[in-house]
Amino acid sequence: MPTAPRTDATRVTVVPGGPILVEGPVEVTLEDGTVERSDRFVTALCACRRSRAYPFCDTSHRRRVRTDSGKPDAGKPDTGKAGDEGG
């Protein structure tokens, strides 16, 4: 028996190279059974596991950027702004 489509579905957006964005308040159950809650209207969940606030994103995925030579440049954080030289 088919069910009617939900109009109150939660929207989840996967950001390439970044976090997973979940609309609305969320509860996240971790591997050890603890539950973390966020009441924000959009919550960014960490997908890279570098976050010190895991399971929530703290933008740690931006800290190492590649230079034109293809080697990581740990000295300059990626601010996400074009033309920003970080200083």
PDB file of C-alpha atoms in Angstrom:
ATOM      1  CA  MET A   1       0.000   0.000   0.000  1.00  0.00           C
ATOM      2  CA  PRO A   2       1.708   3.260  -1.091  1.00  0.00           C
ATOM      3  CA  THR A   3       1.914   6.091   1.380  1.00  0.00           C
ATOM      4  CA  ALA A   4       1.377   9.754   0.647  1.00  0.00           C
ATOM      5  CA  PRO A   5       4.570  11.765   0.109  1.00  0.00           C
ATOM      6  CA  ARG A   6       5.738  13.652   3.185  1.00  0.00           C
ATOM      7  CA  THR A   7       5.651  17.397   2.938  1.00  0.00           C
ATOM      8  CA  ASP A   8       7.602  17.858   6.167  1.00  0.00           C
ATOM      9  CA  ALA A   9      10.703  15.944   5.041  1.00  0.00           C
ATOM     10  CA  THR A  10      14.052  17.013   6.430  1.00  0.00           C
ATOM     11  CA  ARG A  11      16.369  18.511   3.826  1.00  0.00           C
ATOM     12  CA  VAL A  12      19.963  17.215   3.839  1.00  0.00           C
ATOM     13  CA  THR A  13      22.610  18.799   1.601  1.00  0.00           C
ATOM     14  CA  VAL A  14      26.031  17.220   1.014  1.00  0.00           C
ATOM     15  CA  VAL A  15      28.658  19.912   0.362  1.00  0.00           C
ATOM     16  CA  PRO A  16      31.522  18.545  -1.793  1.00  0.00           C
ATOM     17  CA  GLY A  17      34.719  18.716   0.271  1.00  0.00           C
ATOM     18  CA  GLY A  18      32.749  20.096   3.207  1.00  0.00           C
ATOM     19  CA  PRO A  19      30.076  19.260   5.739  1.00  0.00           C
ATOM     20  CA  ILE A  20      26.646  17.684   5.527  1.00  0.00           C
ATOM     21  CA  LEU A  21      23.989  20.352   6.125  1.00  0.00           C
ATOM     22  CA  VAL A  22      20.790  19.275   7.868  1.00  0.00           C
ATOM     23  CA  GLU A  23      17.836  21.662   8.142  1.00  0.00           C
ATOM     24  CA  GLY A  24      16.054  21.966  11.457  1.00  0.00           C
ATOM     25  CA  PRO A  25      16.941  20.769  14.933  1.00  0.00           C
ATOM     26  CA  VAL A  26      18.779  17.440  14.937  1.00  0.00           C
ATOM     27  CA  GLU A  27      19.792  14.705  17.332  1.00  0.00           C
ATOM     28  CA  VAL A  28      22.869  12.705  16.374  1.00  0.00           C
ATOM     29  CA  THR A  29      23.514   9.340  18.015  1.00  0.00           C
ATOM     30  CA  LEU A  30      27.242   8.586  18.161  1.00  0.00           C
ATOM     31  CA  GLU A  31      28.943   5.181  18.008  1.00  0.00           C
ATOM     32  CA  ASP A  32      29.137   4.966  21.812  1.00  0.00           C
ATOM     33  CA  GLY A  33      25.412   5.670  22.180  1.00  0.00           C
ATOM     34  CA  THR A  34      25.695   9.259  23.371  1.00  0.00           C
ATOM     35  CA  VAL A  35      23.287  11.720  21.796  1.00  0.00           C
ATOM     36  CA  GLU A  36      24.325  15.194  20.656  1.00  0.00           C
ATOM     37  CA  ARG A  37      21.599  17.759  19.944  1.00  0.00           C
ATOM     38  CA  SER A  38      21.600  20.971  17.907  1.00  0.00           C
ATOM     39  CA  ASP A  39      18.636  23.341  17.877  1.00  0.00           C
ATOM     40  CA  ARG A  40      19.978  25.493  15.039  1.00  0.00           C
ATOM     41  CA  PHE A  41      17.860  26.016  11.922  1.00  0.00           C
ATOM     42  CA  VAL A  42      20.704  24.479   9.850  1.00  0.00           C
ATOM     43  CA  THR A  43      23.298  22.174  11.400  1.00  0.00           C
ATOM     44  CA  ALA A  44      26.621  21.343   9.727  1.00  0.00           C
ATOM     45  CA  LEU A  45      27.708  17.770  10.421  1.00  0.00           C
ATOM     46  CA  CYS A  46      31.383  16.903   9.968  1.00  0.00           C
ATOM     47  CA  ALA A  47      32.147  14.561   7.072  1.00  0.00           C
ATOM     48  CA  CYS A  48      35.972  14.669   7.261  1.00  0.00           C
ATOM     49  CA  ARG A  49      36.351  13.660  10.959  1.00  0.00           C
ATOM     50  CA  ARG A  50      38.910  16.453  11.533  1.00  0.00           C
ATOM     51  CA  SER A  51      36.517  18.543  13.624  1.00  0.00           C
ATOM     52  CA  ARG A  52      37.373  19.148  17.263  1.00  0.00           C
ATOM     53  CA  ALA A  53      33.613  19.589  17.789  1.00  0.00           C
ATOM     54  CA  TYR A  54      32.734  16.253  16.141  1.00  0.00           C
ATOM     55  CA  PRO A  55      30.028  15.332  15.095  1.00  0.00           C
ATOM     56  CA  PHE A  56      29.515  19.016  14.291  1.00  0.00           C
ATOM     57  CA  CYS A  57      31.637  20.796  11.684  1.00  0.00           C
ATOM     58  CA  ASP A  58      34.136  23.417  12.875  1.00  0.00           C
ATOM     59  CA  THR A  59      35.516  24.075   9.333  1.00  0.00           C
ATOM     60  CA  SER A  60      38.661  21.998   9.971  1.00  0.00           C
ATOM     61  CA  HIS A  61      38.297  20.714   6.395  1.00  0.00           C
ATOM     62  CA  ARG A  62      39.415  24.198   5.242  1.00  0.00           C
ATOM     63  CA  ARG A  63      42.696  24.330   7.156  1.00  0.00           C
ATOM     64  CA  ARG A  64      44.915  22.660   4.541  1.00  0.00           C
ATOM     65  CA  VAL A  65      44.792  23.992   1.014  1.00  0.00           C
ATOM     66  CA  ARG A  66      46.730  23.023  -2.073  1.00  0.00           C
ATOM     67  CA  THR A  67      49.085  25.453  -3.753  1.00  0.00           C
ATOM     68  CA  ASP A  68      49.575  25.671  -7.527  1.00  0.00           C
ATOM     69  CA  SER A  69      52.383  23.107  -7.185  1.00  0.00           C
ATOM     70  CA  GLY A  70      49.860  20.584  -5.851  1.00  0.00           C
ATOM     71  CA  LYS A  71      51.555  20.338  -2.448  1.00  0.00           C
ATOM     72  CA  PRO A  72      49.579  21.157   0.705  1.00  0.00           C
ATOM     73  CA  ASP A  73      50.216  24.590   2.174  1.00  0.00           C
ATOM     74  CA  ALA A  74      49.432  24.369   5.881  1.00  0.00           C
ATOM     75  CA  GLY A  75      50.449  27.980   6.477  1.00  0.00           C
ATOM     76  CA  LYS A  76      47.461  29.604   4.830  1.00  0.00           C
ATOM     77  CA  PRO A  77      43.922  28.679   5.842  1.00  0.00           C
ATOM     78  CA  ASP A  78      41.291  28.538   3.129  1.00  0.00           C
ATOM     79  CA  THR A  79      38.786  31.222   4.044  1.00  0.00           C
ATOM     80  CA  GLY A  80      36.503  30.374   1.144  1.00  0.00           C
ATOM     81  CA  LYS A  81      36.805  33.919  -0.256  1.00  0.00           C
ATOM     82  CA  ALA A  82      38.272  34.458  -3.701  1.00  0.00           C
ATOM     83  CA  GLY A  83      41.260  36.808  -3.636  1.00  0.00           C
ATOM     84  CA  ASP A  84      41.651  36.631   0.147  1.00  0.00           C
ATOM     85  CA  GLU A  85      45.314  36.279   0.969  1.00  0.00           C
ATOM     86  CA  GLY A  86      44.682  35.578   4.650  1.00  0.00           C
ATOM     87  CA  GLY A  87      46.441  38.654   5.935  1.00  0.00           C
TER      88      GLY A  87
END
